[in-house]
């Protein structure tokens, strides 16, 4: 049985793509089971409820050599802790290619689209397999989530076409209203501890020369209610300070993204982060907050800038 | 203009796939030009003549940041010398994933099939683009070449189906006869210098712990006339000795593969190679030759065994 999973700190795409890809492979004669690598965020339970499916179980510890399929990620830092011992036979992803290697030729399908689920829809169509209602709802939700309903600069024409194709199959009449309900669910953070908020959509990235590697943690909170999140700035900075020390990071950032106004205010922990935010992004920093303007995509607008900033000089 | 190229020491698939993929991308609105990374082997000119196309030009030195598409390879050791400075936007390959990374999300299409051209045929069909006669001849030839007309254990059902689909479009009535003519052209080595024979289908592979990396050169001569090649053993061993020293390799192997009888006799340069051949493959070694039996696929039967042999102990 092939184990299919998305990245740690799973978002809706990581969960939906694992479920959909496992079902697709099983229909194609490759028995597969979806798993998750961590707790769900606040948006995904809403999506699963709407789709009428259970959350995938947590990934158990897998024996060395177990075949696995990765969705929505490929870097070892974002994957199963013992990934190096597992046998990666398939990857479907829309991120840049990181430190992944395979011991044998494998199925890799990477496209620079807004969402892994958009690629999964293409796989259905290429295989001439009809899209089932549950899968349509999961893929539609993942695309709306990853692209912030087409607001993110990662959005492509294929993502828009995928949503238009999927909506009638998924039984979603008003896509706008559905997306807003999803974002409202995501923003209903209640009294969630600051450490949980920080790590909800959080990834560690290596930057620069391997010999002098910089490891930065970058969290994002996408919300329709940024005032609530920024009101907890002191708590969040304390959580960031702890995470930076615990994970032995060179720096840590937490971006509060206002989904509806498409703006990014990033919390600034210390002089280290302030220097990088000023130099790499030309950001204004005041009262422990950096204004990153309309940079709402970590993948497309934050990480590449840091890549360039930390790149060894030629 | 996107530059498309296969690996150094190009074989028929590396050349054919570059030509076909560049034409496909251009038809899809992405202007592309095919290049080669080295001299043609003895089989490819026959194929190009049959297809009625010119060999692609040699890759010029590309400026940093130039967008490139890789076909039939992904490891930097087999690619353009300044690959790290180029922008890889697309890869189509059937090898295991090596040290490739991308700075941005890219199109990656890897499948564990017998030939890159089999994947390229799928790309035509997925795009609903009719296959042109020239492309059909190139892809057909590459598949027959890479799979040794289905003799190699790398052959899959999809490779066989691709040849059956392509033959009528390519105007090849007797596939068996065409493959034999291709292999005869490949085996007509004349008075080619031993250094050229060694490097004709030759790749350097890194093995083992990155901190104590082993780098091995592995050449293959696929021929219908192994007697001729083995008759030049002394010259070939001298060329191997020189190559090992010049490239600073830990070891070097040259496999003489009898296409029609599907056997592999590998030349043994020194006690280092002898030890590895005995221990990793359990091979009999006599008179400077190791009998590797029916292991005729470097990718599937030589490299993985060495990977395992040199892997750091868990």
Coordinates of C-alpha atoms in Angstrom, one line a residue:
Chain A
X1 CA 0.0 0.0 0.0
X2 CA 1.4 3.3 -1.1
X3 CA 1.4 6.0 1.6
X4 CA 0.5 9.5 0.2
X5 CA 1.0 12.6 2.2
X6 CA 1.5 16.4 2.0
X7 CA 3.8 18.6 4.0
X8 CA 4.0 19.1 7.8
X9 CA 1.7 21.8 9.2
X10 CA -0.7 20.8 6.5
X11 CA -2.9 23.3 4.7
X12 CA -6.0 22.5 2.7
X13 CA -4.1 21.7 -0.4
X14 CA -1.8 19.3 1.5
X15 CA -4.7 17.4 2.9
X16 CA -7.0 17.6 -0.1
X17 CA -4.3 16.6 -2.6
X18 CA -3.3 13.6 -0.5
X19 CA -6.9 12.4 -0.3
X20 CA -7.6 13.0 -4.0
X21 CA -4.3 11.5 -5.3
X22 CA -4.7 8.4 -3.1
X23 CA -8.2 7.9 -4.5
X24 CA -7.0 8.5 -8.1
X25 CA -4.1 6.0 -7.8
X26 CA -6.3 3.4 -6.2
X27 CA -8.8 3.8 -9.2
X28 CA -5.8 3.4 -11.5
X29 CA -4.8 0.1 -9.9
X30 CA -2.2 1.4 -7.4
X31 CA -3.7 0.9 -3.9
X32 CA -2.9 4.0 -1.9
X33 CA -3.8 5.5 1.5
X34 CA -3.7 9.2 2.4
X35 CA -2.1 10.5 5.6
X36 CA -1.4 13.8 7.2
X37 CA 1.8 15.2 8.8
X38 CA 0.3 17.2 11.6
X39 CA -2.8 18.9 12.9
X40 CA -5.4 20.4 10.6
X41 CA -5.6 24.2 10.3
X42 CA -9.0 26.0 10.9
X43 CA -10.0 26.0 7.3
X44 CA -9.5 22.3 6.4
X45 CA -12.2 20.8 8.8
X46 CA -14.7 23.1 7.1
X47 CA -13.7 21.8 3.7
X48 CA -13.8 18.2 4.8
X49 CA -17.2 18.7 6.4
X50 CA -18.5 20.3 3.2
X51 CA -17.0 17.4 1.1
X52 CA -18.4 14.8 3.5
X53 CA -15.0 13.0 4.2
X54 CA -13.0 12.2 7.2
X55 CA -9.5 13.7 7.8
X56 CA -6.8 11.3 6.8
X57 CA -5.0 9.6 9.7
X58 CA -1.7 10.8 11.0
X59 CA 1.3 9.2 9.2
X60 CA 2.6 6.3 11.4
X61 CA 6.3 5.7 11.5
X62 CA 7.1 3.9 8.3
X63 CA 9.6 1.1 7.9
X64 CA 12.7 1.8 5.8
X65 CA 12.1 1.2 2.1
X66 CA 8.3 1.8 2.3
X67 CA 7.1 3.3 -1.0
X68 CA 5.6 6.8 -0.6
X69 CA 4.1 9.5 -2.7
X70 CA 4.6 13.1 -1.8
X71 CA 2.1 15.8 -2.7
X72 CA 2.4 19.6 -2.4
X73 CA 6.0 19.4 -1.2
X74 CA 9.3 17.9 -2.0
X75 CA 11.9 19.3 0.5
X76 CA 13.0 16.9 3.2
X77 CA 12.6 19.6 5.9
X78 CA 8.9 19.7 5.2
X79 CA 8.3 15.9 4.9
X80 CA 8.3 12.7 7.0
X81 CA 11.1 12.7 9.5
X82 CA 12.7 9.6 8.0
X83 CA 12.1 10.5 4.4
X84 CA 15.7 9.6 3.5
X85 CA 15.0 6.0 4.4
X86 CA 11.7 5.8 2.4
X87 CA 11.3 5.0 -1.3
X88 CA 9.8 8.0 -3.1
X89 CA 8.0 6.6 -6.1
X90 CA 5.8 9.6 -7.0
X91 CA 5.7 13.3 -6.4
X92 CA 3.0 15.8 -7.5
X93 CA 3.9 19.3 -6.6
X94 CA 3.8 23.0 -7.6
X95 CA 6.8 24.2 -5.6
X96 CA 10.4 24.7 -6.7
X97 CA 12.5 21.5 -6.6
X98 CA 14.6 21.3 -3.4
X99 CA 16.8 18.6 -2.0
X100 CA 14.7 15.7 -3.2
X101 CA 16.5 12.7 -4.8
X102 CA 15.2 9.3 -5.7
X103 CA 17.1 6.0 -5.7
X104 CA 15.2 4.7 -8.8
X105 CA 13.4 6.4 -11.7
X106 CA 10.0 7.7 -10.4
X107 CA 6.9 9.5 -11.4
X108 CA 7.5 13.2 -10.9
X109 CA 4.9 15.8 -12.0
X110 CA 5.7 19.4 -11.2
X111 CA 4.0 22.3 -12.8
X112 CA 4.3 26.0 -11.8
X113 CA 0.6 26.4 -11.1
X114 CA -1.3 27.9 -8.2
X115 CA -2.2 24.6 -6.5
X116 CA -1.3 20.9 -6.5
X117 CA -4.9 20.1 -7.0
X118 CA -4.9 21.8 -10.4
X119 CA -2.3 19.3 -11.5
X120 CA -4.4 16.4 -10.0
X121 CA -7.3 17.5 -12.1
X122 CA -5.1 17.3 -15.2
X123 CA -4.1 13.8 -14.2
X124 CA -7.8 12.8 -14.0
X125 CA -8.4 14.3 -17.5
X126 CA -5.3 12.7 -19.0
X127 CA -6.4 9.3 -17.7
X128 CA -10.0 9.9 -19.0
X129 CA -11.3 9.3 -15.5
X130 CA -14.5 11.2 -14.5
X131 CA -14.0 13.4 -11.5
X132 CA -16.1 12.3 -8.6
X133 CA -18.1 14.8 -6.6
X134 CA -16.1 14.5 -3.4
X135 CA -12.8 14.9 -5.3
X136 CA -14.2 17.9 -7.2
X137 CA -15.1 19.5 -3.9
X138 CA -11.7 18.8 -2.4
X139 CA -9.8 20.1 -5.4
X140 CA -11.9 23.2 -5.8
X141 CA -11.4 24.0 -2.1
X142 CA -7.7 23.5 -2.3
X143 CA -7.4 25.8 -5.4
X144 CA -9.5 28.5 -3.8
X145 CA -7.4 28.2 -0.6
X146 CA -3.9 28.2 -2.2
X147 CA -4.7 31.1 -4.6
X148 CA -6.8 33.0 -2.0
X149 CA -9.6 32.8 -4.6
X150 CA -7.3 34.0 -7.4
X151 CA -5.9 36.9 -5.4
X152 CA -2.4 35.4 -5.1
X153 CA 0.1 36.2 -7.8
X154 CA 0.7 32.4 -8.0
X155 CA -2.7 32.1 -9.7
X156 CA -2.6 30.9 -13.3
X157 CA -5.2 30.6 -16.1
X158 CA -5.2 26.8 -15.5
X159 CA -6.3 27.4 -11.8
X160 CA -9.2 29.5 -12.9
X161 CA -10.2 27.0 -15.6
X162 CA -10.0 24.2 -13.1
X163 CA -12.3 26.0 -10.6
X164 CA -14.8 26.7 -13.5
X165 CA -14.7 23.0 -14.5
X166 CA -15.0 21.7 -10.9
X167 CA -17.7 23.9 -9.5
X168 CA -20.7 22.3 -11.2
X169 CA -19.3 18.8 -10.4
X170 CA -18.7 19.8 -6.8
X171 CA -22.2 21.3 -6.5
X172 CA -20.9 24.7 -5.6
X173 CA -23.2 27.3 -7.2
X174 CA -21.7 30.4 -5.8
X175 CA -17.9 30.1 -5.8
X176 CA -17.4 33.6 -4.3
X177 CA -19.7 32.8 -1.3
X178 CA -18.1 29.4 -0.8
X179 CA -14.6 31.0 -0.8
X180 CA -15.7 33.6 1.8
X181 CA -17.2 31.0 4.0
X182 CA -13.9 29.0 3.8
X183 CA -11.8 32.1 4.7
X184 CA -14.2 33.0 7.5
X185 CA -13.7 29.4 8.9
X186 CA -9.9 29.9 8.6
X187 CA -10.1 33.3 10.4
X188 CA -12.1 32.0 13.3
X189 CA -9.0 31.5 15.5
X190 CA -10.8 31.8 18.9
X191 CA -8.4 31.4 21.8
X192 CA -5.8 29.3 19.9
X193 CA -2.5 29.5 21.7
X194 CA 0.1 31.7 20.0
X195 CA 2.5 28.8 19.4
X196 CA -0.3 27.0 17.4
X197 CA -1.0 30.1 15.4
X198 CA 2.7 30.5 14.5
X199 CA 3.1 26.9 13.4
X200 CA -0.3 26.6 11.5
X201 CA 1.2 27.4 8.1
X202 CA 4.9 27.4 8.8
X203 CA 7.8 26.1 6.8
X204 CA 11.6 26.0 7.4
X205 CA 13.7 27.0 4.3
X206 CA 17.4 26.6 3.8
X207 CA 19.1 29.5 2.1
X208 CA 22.6 30.2 0.7
X209 CA 25.8 28.3 0.5
X210 CA 25.4 24.7 1.9
X211 CA 28.7 25.2 3.8
X212 CA 27.2 28.2 5.7
X213 CA 23.5 27.3 5.4
X214 CA 21.0 29.8 6.8
X215 CA 17.8 28.2 8.1
X216 CA 14.8 30.4 8.4
X217 CA 11.3 29.6 9.6
X218 CA 8.5 31.4 7.8
X219 CA 5.0 31.3 9.1
X220 CA 2.0 32.8 7.4
X221 CA -1.5 33.6 8.9
X222 CA -4.0 34.3 6.1
X223 CA -7.0 35.9 7.6
X224 CA -10.0 38.1 6.9
X225 CA -9.4 39.6 10.4
X226 CA -5.8 40.8 10.7
X227 CA -6.7 43.1 13.5
X228 CA -7.3 40.2 15.8
X229 CA -4.0 38.5 15.0
X230 CA -2.0 41.7 15.2
X231 CA -3.7 42.4 18.6
X232 CA -1.8 39.3 19.9
X233 CA 1.6 40.6 18.7
X234 CA 3.4 40.3 22.0
X235 CA 2.3 36.6 22.5
X236 CA 3.2 35.8 18.9
X237 CA 6.7 37.4 19.2
X238 CA 7.3 35.3 22.4
X239 CA 6.3 32.2 20.5
X240 CA 8.6 33.1 17.6
X241 CA 11.5 33.7 20.0
X242 CA 11.0 30.2 21.5
X243 CA 10.6 28.5 18.1
X244 CA 13.8 30.2 16.8
X245 CA 15.8 28.9 19.7
X246 CA 14.3 25.5 19.8
X247 CA 14.7 24.8 16.1
X248 CA 18.2 26.4 16.0
X249 CA 17.1 28.8 13.3
X250 CA 19.0 31.8 11.9
X251 CA 15.8 33.8 11.7
X252 CA 12.1 33.6 11.9
X253 CA 9.3 35.6 10.2
X254 CA 5.5 35.6 10.7
X255 CA 3.5 37.2 8.0
X256 CA -0.1 38.3 8.7
X257 CA -1.8 38.3 5.3
X258 CA -5.1 40.2 5.0
X259 CA -6.8 38.0 2.4
X260 CA -9.5 40.5 1.3
X261 CA -7.2 43.6 1.1
X262 CA -4.2 41.6 -0.2
X263 CA -1.6 43.1 2.2
X264 CA 1.2 41.6 4.3
X265 CA 2.3 42.8 7.7
X266 CA 5.2 40.8 9.0
X267 CA 6.2 40.6 12.7
X268 CA 9.8 41.5 13.4
X269 CA 11.5 39.5 16.2
X270 CA 14.9 41.0 16.5
X271 CA 17.6 43.1 14.8
X272 CA 18.6 40.1 12.6
X273 CA 15.2 39.9 11.0
X274 CA 14.8 43.7 10.8
X275 CA 18.1 43.9 8.8
X276 CA 17.0 41.3 6.4
X277 CA 13.5 42.7 5.9
X278 CA 14.9 46.2 5.3
X279 CA 17.7 45.0 3.0
X280 CA 16.0 42.2 1.1
X281 CA 12.5 43.8 0.8
X282 CA 13.2 47.5 1.4
X283 CA 10.4 47.2 4.0
X284 CA 9.5 50.0 6.5
X285 CA 9.8 48.6 10.0
X286 CA 7.9 50.2 12.9
X287 CA 6.7 49.0 16.3
X288 CA 8.0 45.5 15.5
X289 CA 6.0 45.2 12.3
X290 CA 7.4 45.3 8.7
X291 CA 5.1 46.5 5.9
X292 CA 5.6 44.1 3.0
X293 CA 2.9 45.7 0.9
X294 CA 1.1 43.4 -1.4
X295 CA 3.5 40.5 -1.1
X296 CA 1.0 37.9 -0.1
X297 CA 2.6 34.8 -1.6
X298 CA 5.4 33.2 0.5
X299 CA 6.3 31.0 -2.4
X300 CA 6.4 33.6 -5.1
X301 CA 7.2 36.9 -3.3
X302 CA 9.0 36.0 0.0
X303 CA 11.1 32.9 -0.5
X304 CA 12.6 33.9 -3.9
X305 CA 13.7 37.3 -2.5
X306 CA 15.4 35.6 0.4
X307 CA 17.0 33.0 -1.9
X308 CA 18.5 35.9 -3.9
X309 CA 19.5 37.8 -0.8
X310 CA 21.3 34.9 0.8
X311 CA 22.8 33.5 -2.5
X312 CA 26.6 33.2 -2.4
X313 CA 28.2 35.9 -4.5
X314 CA 29.2 34.6 -8.0
Chain B
X1 CA 14.4 31.4 -26.8
X2 CA 14.5 28.3 -24.6
X3 CA 17.5 26.1 -25.0
X4 CA 16.7 22.4 -25.0
X5 CA 19.4 19.8 -24.6
X6 CA 20.2 16.2 -23.5
X7 CA 23.2 14.9 -21.6
X8 CA 26.9 15.0 -22.5
X9 CA 28.1 12.1 -24.7
X10 CA 24.7 12.2 -26.3
X11 CA 23.0 9.0 -27.4
X12 CA 20.1 8.8 -29.8
X13 CA 17.5 9.6 -27.1
X14 CA 19.4 12.7 -25.9
X15 CA 19.5 14.1 -29.5
X16 CA 16.1 12.9 -30.6
X17 CA 14.3 14.1 -27.4
X18 CA 16.0 17.6 -27.6
X19 CA 14.8 18.0 -31.3
X20 CA 11.3 16.7 -30.6
X21 CA 10.8 18.6 -27.4
X22 CA 12.0 21.8 -28.9
X23 CA 9.6 21.4 -31.8
X24 CA 6.7 20.5 -29.5
X25 CA 7.3 23.5 -27.2
X26 CA 7.5 25.8 -30.3
X27 CA 4.2 24.4 -31.6
X28 CA 2.7 25.1 -28.1
X29 CA 3.9 28.8 -28.2
X30 CA 7.1 28.4 -26.3
X31 CA 9.9 29.1 -28.9
X32 CA 12.7 26.6 -28.3
X33 CA 15.9 25.5 -30.0
X34 CA 17.6 22.1 -29.6
X35 CA 21.3 21.7 -28.9
X36 CA 23.7 18.9 -28.2
X37 CA 26.4 18.5 -25.6
X38 CA 29.1 16.7 -27.5
X39 CA 29.8 14.6 -30.6
X40 CA 27.2 12.2 -32.0
X41 CA 27.7 8.5 -31.5
X42 CA 27.7 6.1 -34.6
X43 CA 24.0 5.4 -34.4
X44 CA 22.5 8.9 -34.3
X45 CA 23.7 10.1 -37.7
X46 CA 22.0 7.1 -39.3
X47 CA 18.8 8.0 -37.4
X48 CA 19.0 11.7 -38.4
X49 CA 19.6 10.7 -42.0
X50 CA 16.6 8.4 -42.0
X51 CA 14.4 11.2 -40.4
X52 CA 15.8 13.8 -42.8
X53 CA 16.9 16.3 -40.2
X54 CA 20.2 18.0 -39.3
X55 CA 22.0 17.4 -36.0
X56 CA 21.3 20.1 -33.5
X57 CA 24.2 22.6 -33.1
X58 CA 26.6 22.4 -30.1
X59 CA 25.4 24.2 -27.1
X60 CA 27.1 27.6 -27.0
X61 CA 28.2 29.1 -23.6
X62 CA 24.9 30.5 -22.2
X63 CA 24.7 33.6 -20.1
X64 CA 23.8 33.2 -16.5
X65 CA 20.0 33.2 -16.0
X66 CA 19.3 31.8 -19.5
X67 CA 16.1 29.6 -19.4
X68 CA 16.9 26.0 -20.3
X69 CA 15.0 22.7 -20.7
X70 CA 16.8 19.4 -19.9
X71 CA 15.8 16.2 -21.6
X72 CA 17.0 12.7 -20.8
X73 CA 19.1 13.7 -17.8
X74 CA 19.0 15.8 -14.7
X75 CA 22.3 15.4 -12.9
X76 CA 24.7 18.4 -13.1
X77 CA 27.6 16.1 -13.8
X78 CA 26.0 15.1 -17.1
X79 CA 24.7 18.6 -18.1
X80 CA 25.9 22.0 -19.3
X81 CA 29.1 23.0 -17.4
X82 CA 27.5 26.1 -16.0
X83 CA 24.1 24.6 -15.2
X84 CA 24.0 26.0 -11.7
X85 CA 23.9 29.5 -13.2
X86 CA 21.2 28.7 -15.7
X87 CA 17.4 28.8 -15.1
X88 CA 16.0 25.3 -15.5
X89 CA 12.3 25.8 -16.4
X90 CA 11.5 22.3 -17.7
X91 CA 12.8 18.8 -17.4
X92 CA 11.6 15.6 -19.2
X93 CA 13.5 12.6 -18.1
X94 CA 13.3 8.9 -17.3
X95 CA 16.2 8.6 -14.9
X96 CA 16.3 8.8 -11.1
X97 CA 16.3 12.3 -9.7
X98 CA 19.8 13.4 -8.8
X99 CA 21.2 16.7 -7.6
X100 CA 18.8 18.9 -9.6
X101 CA 17.2 21.9 -7.9
X102 CA 15.3 24.8 -9.3
X103 CA 15.1 28.4 -8.1
X104 CA 11.5 28.7 -9.1
X105 CA 8.6 26.3 -9.6
X106 CA 9.2 24.5 -13.0
X107 CA 7.7 21.9 -15.3
X108 CA 9.1 18.5 -14.4
X109 CA 7.9 15.4 -16.0
X110 CA 9.7 12.2 -14.9
X111 CA 8.4 8.7 -15.6
X112 CA 10.1 5.4 -15.0
X113 CA 9.8 4.4 -18.7
X114 CA 12.4 3.0 -21.1
X115 CA 12.9 6.2 -23.0
X116 CA 12.4 10.0 -22.7
X117 CA 10.8 9.9 -26.1
X118 CA 8.0 7.7 -24.8
X119 CA 7.1 10.5 -22.4
X120 CA 7.3 13.1 -25.2
X121 CA 4.8 11.1 -27.2
X122 CA 2.5 11.3 -24.1
X123 CA 2.9 15.0 -24.1
X124 CA 1.8 15.2 -27.7
X125 CA -1.2 13.1 -27.0
X126 CA -2.2 15.0 -23.8
X127 CA -1.9 18.3 -25.8
X128 CA -4.0 16.7 -28.6
X129 CA -1.3 17.6 -31.1
X130 CA -0.9 15.3 -34.1
X131 CA 2.6 13.7 -34.3
X132 CA 4.5 14.8 -37.3
X133 CA 6.4 12.3 -39.5
X134 CA 9.8 13.5 -38.6
X135 CA 9.1 13.5 -34.8
X136 CA 7.6 10.1 -35.1
X137 CA 10.7 8.7 -36.7
X138 CA 12.9 10.4 -34.1
X139 CA 10.9 9.1 -31.1
X140 CA 10.6 5.6 -32.6
X141 CA 14.4 5.5 -33.1
X142 CA 15.1 6.7 -29.6
X143 CA 12.8 4.1 -28.0
X144 CA 14.3 1.3 -30.1
X145 CA 17.8 2.6 -29.2
X146 CA 17.2 3.0 -25.4
X147 CA 15.4 -0.3 -25.0
X148 CA 17.7 -2.2 -27.4
X149 CA 14.4 -3.0 -29.3
X150 CA 12.7 -4.1 -26.1
X151 CA 15.6 -6.3 -24.9
X152 CA 16.5 -4.1 -22.0
X153 CA 14.8 -4.7 -18.6
X154 CA 14.0 -0.9 -18.7
X155 CA 11.4 -1.6 -21.3
X156 CA 7.8 -1.0 -20.3
X157 CA 4.4 -1.7 -21.9
X158 CA 4.2 2.0 -22.7
X159 CA 7.4 1.9 -24.7
X160 CA 6.1 -1.0 -26.8
X161 CA 2.7 0.7 -27.3
X162 CA 4.6 3.9 -28.3
X163 CA 6.5 2.1 -31.0
X164 CA 3.4 0.4 -32.3
X165 CA 1.7 3.8 -32.4
X166 CA 4.6 5.6 -34.0
X167 CA 5.7 3.1 -36.7
X168 CA 3.0 3.8 -39.2
X169 CA 3.3 7.6 -38.8
X170 CA 7.1 7.3 -39.2
X171 CA 6.7 5.2 -42.3
X172 CA 8.6 2.3 -40.8
X173 CA 7.0 -0.9 -42.1
X174 CA 9.4 -3.5 -40.6
X175 CA 10.5 -2.3 -37.1
X176 CA 12.7 -5.3 -36.6
X177 CA 14.7 -4.6 -39.7
X178 CA 14.9 -0.9 -38.9
X179 CA 16.3 -1.7 -35.4
X180 CA 18.9 -4.1 -36.8
X181 CA 20.0 -1.5 -39.3
X182 CA 20.3 1.1 -36.5
X183 CA 22.4 -1.3 -34.4
X184 CA 24.6 -2.2 -37.3
X185 CA 25.3 1.5 -37.8
X186 CA 26.1 1.8 -34.1
X187 CA 28.5 -1.2 -34.3
X188 CA 30.4 0.1 -37.3
X189 CA 33.2 1.5 -35.2
X190 CA 35.9 1.4 -37.8
X191 CA 39.2 2.8 -36.5
X192 CA 37.7 5.1 -33.9
X193 CA 40.3 5.9 -31.2
X194 CA 39.9 4.0 -28.0
X195 CA 39.3 7.2 -26.0
X196 CA 36.4 8.0 -28.3
X197 CA 34.9 4.6 -27.9
X198 CA 35.2 4.8 -24.1
X199 CA 33.5 8.2 -23.9
X200 CA 30.8 7.6 -26.5
X201 CA 28.1 6.5 -23.9
X202 CA 29.8 7.4 -20.7
X203 CA 28.5 9.0 -17.5
X204 CA 30.0 9.9 -14.2
X205 CA 28.0 9.0 -11.1
X206 CA 28.4 10.1 -7.5
X207 CA 27.9 7.3 -4.9
X208 CA 27.7 7.1 -1.2
X209 CA 28.0 9.6 1.7
X210 CA 28.4 13.2 0.4
X211 CA 31.3 13.7 2.9
X212 CA 33.2 10.8 1.4
X213 CA 31.8 10.9 -2.1
X214 CA 32.9 8.2 -4.6
X215 CA 32.8 9.3 -8.2
X216 CA 32.8 6.5 -10.8
X217 CA 32.9 6.8 -14.6
X218 CA 30.8 4.1 -16.3
X219 CA 31.0 3.7 -20.1
X220 CA 28.8 1.3 -22.2
X221 CA 29.4 0.1 -25.7
X222 CA 26.3 -1.5 -27.1
X223 CA 27.2 -3.5 -30.2
X224 CA 26.2 -6.4 -32.4
X225 CA 30.0 -7.1 -32.7
X226 CA 31.5 -7.5 -29.2
X227 CA 34.4 -9.5 -30.6
X228 CA 35.7 -6.4 -32.4
X229 CA 35.5 -4.2 -29.2
X230 CA 37.0 -6.8 -26.9
X231 CA 39.8 -7.3 -29.4
X232 CA 40.9 -3.8 -28.5
X233 CA 41.0 -4.4 -24.8
X234 CA 44.6 -3.2 -24.2
X235 CA 43.9 0.1 -25.9
X236 CA 40.6 0.6 -24.1
X237 CA 42.2 -0.2 -20.7
X238 CA 44.9 2.4 -21.4
X239 CA 42.2 5.0 -22.3
X240 CA 40.3 4.1 -19.1
X241 CA 43.5 4.5 -17.0
X242 CA 44.0 8.0 -18.5
X243 CA 40.3 9.0 -18.0
X244 CA 40.3 7.9 -14.4
X245 CA 43.4 10.0 -13.6
X246 CA 42.3 13.0 -15.6
X247 CA 38.8 13.1 -14.1
X248 CA 40.0 12.3 -10.6
X249 CA 37.7 9.4 -10.4
X250 CA 37.6 6.7 -7.7
X251 CA 37.0 4.0 -10.3
X252 CA 36.0 3.4 -14.0
X253 CA 34.1 0.7 -15.7
X254 CA 33.5 0.0 -19.4
X255 CA 30.8 -2.5 -20.2
X256 CA 30.7 -4.2 -23.6
X257 CA 27.1 -5.1 -24.2
X258 CA 26.2 -7.7 -26.9
X259 CA 22.9 -6.3 -28.1
X260 CA 21.7 -9.5 -29.8
X261 CA 22.7 -12.0 -27.1
X262 CA 22.0 -9.6 -24.2
X263 CA 25.2 -10.1 -22.3
X264 CA 27.7 -7.8 -20.6
X265 CA 31.4 -8.2 -20.4
X266 CA 33.0 -5.4 -18.4
X267 CA 36.7 -4.4 -18.6
X268 CA 38.5 -4.4 -15.3
X269 CA 41.2 -1.7 -14.9
X270 CA 42.7 -2.4 -11.5
X271 CA 42.3 -4.2 -8.2
X272 CA 39.9 -1.4 -7.1
X273 CA 37.4 -2.1 -9.8
X274 CA 37.9 -5.9 -9.5
X275 CA 37.0 -5.7 -5.8
X276 CA 33.8 -3.8 -6.4
X277 CA 32.8 -6.0 -9.3
X278 CA 33.3 -9.1 -7.3
X279 CA 31.7 -7.8 -4.1
X280 CA 28.8 -5.8 -5.6
X281 CA 27.9 -8.0 -8.5
X282 CA 29.4 -11.4 -7.5
X283 CA 31.1 -11.3 -10.9
X284 CA 33.8 -13.7 -12.1
X285 CA 36.9 -11.8 -13.2
X286 CA 39.4 -13.3 -15.6
X287 CA 42.0 -11.8 -17.9
X288 CA 40.9 -8.3 -17.1
X289 CA 37.2 -9.0 -17.9
X290 CA 34.3 -9.4 -15.6
X291 CA 31.3 -11.4 -16.7
X292 CA 28.2 -9.4 -15.6
X293 CA 25.8 -11.9 -17.3
X294 CA 22.6 -10.4 -18.6
X295 CA 23.0 -7.1 -16.9
X296 CA 22.6 -4.9 -20.0
X297 CA 21.1 -1.8 -18.4
X298 CA 23.4 0.6 -16.7
X299 CA 20.5 2.5 -15.3
X300 CA 18.6 -0.4 -14.0
X301 CA 21.2 -3.1 -13.3
X302 CA 24.6 -1.4 -12.8
X303 CA 24.0 1.9 -11.1
X304 CA 21.5 0.8 -8.5
X305 CA 23.7 -2.0 -7.4
X306 CA 26.6 0.4 -6.9
X307 CA 24.3 2.8 -5.1
X308 CA 23.5 0.1 -2.6
X309 CA 27.1 -1.1 -2.4
X310 CA 28.4 2.4 -1.6
X311 CA 25.5 3.5 0.6
X312 CA 26.5 4.6 4.1
X313 CA 25.6 2.0 6.7
X314 CA 22.4 2.9 8.4

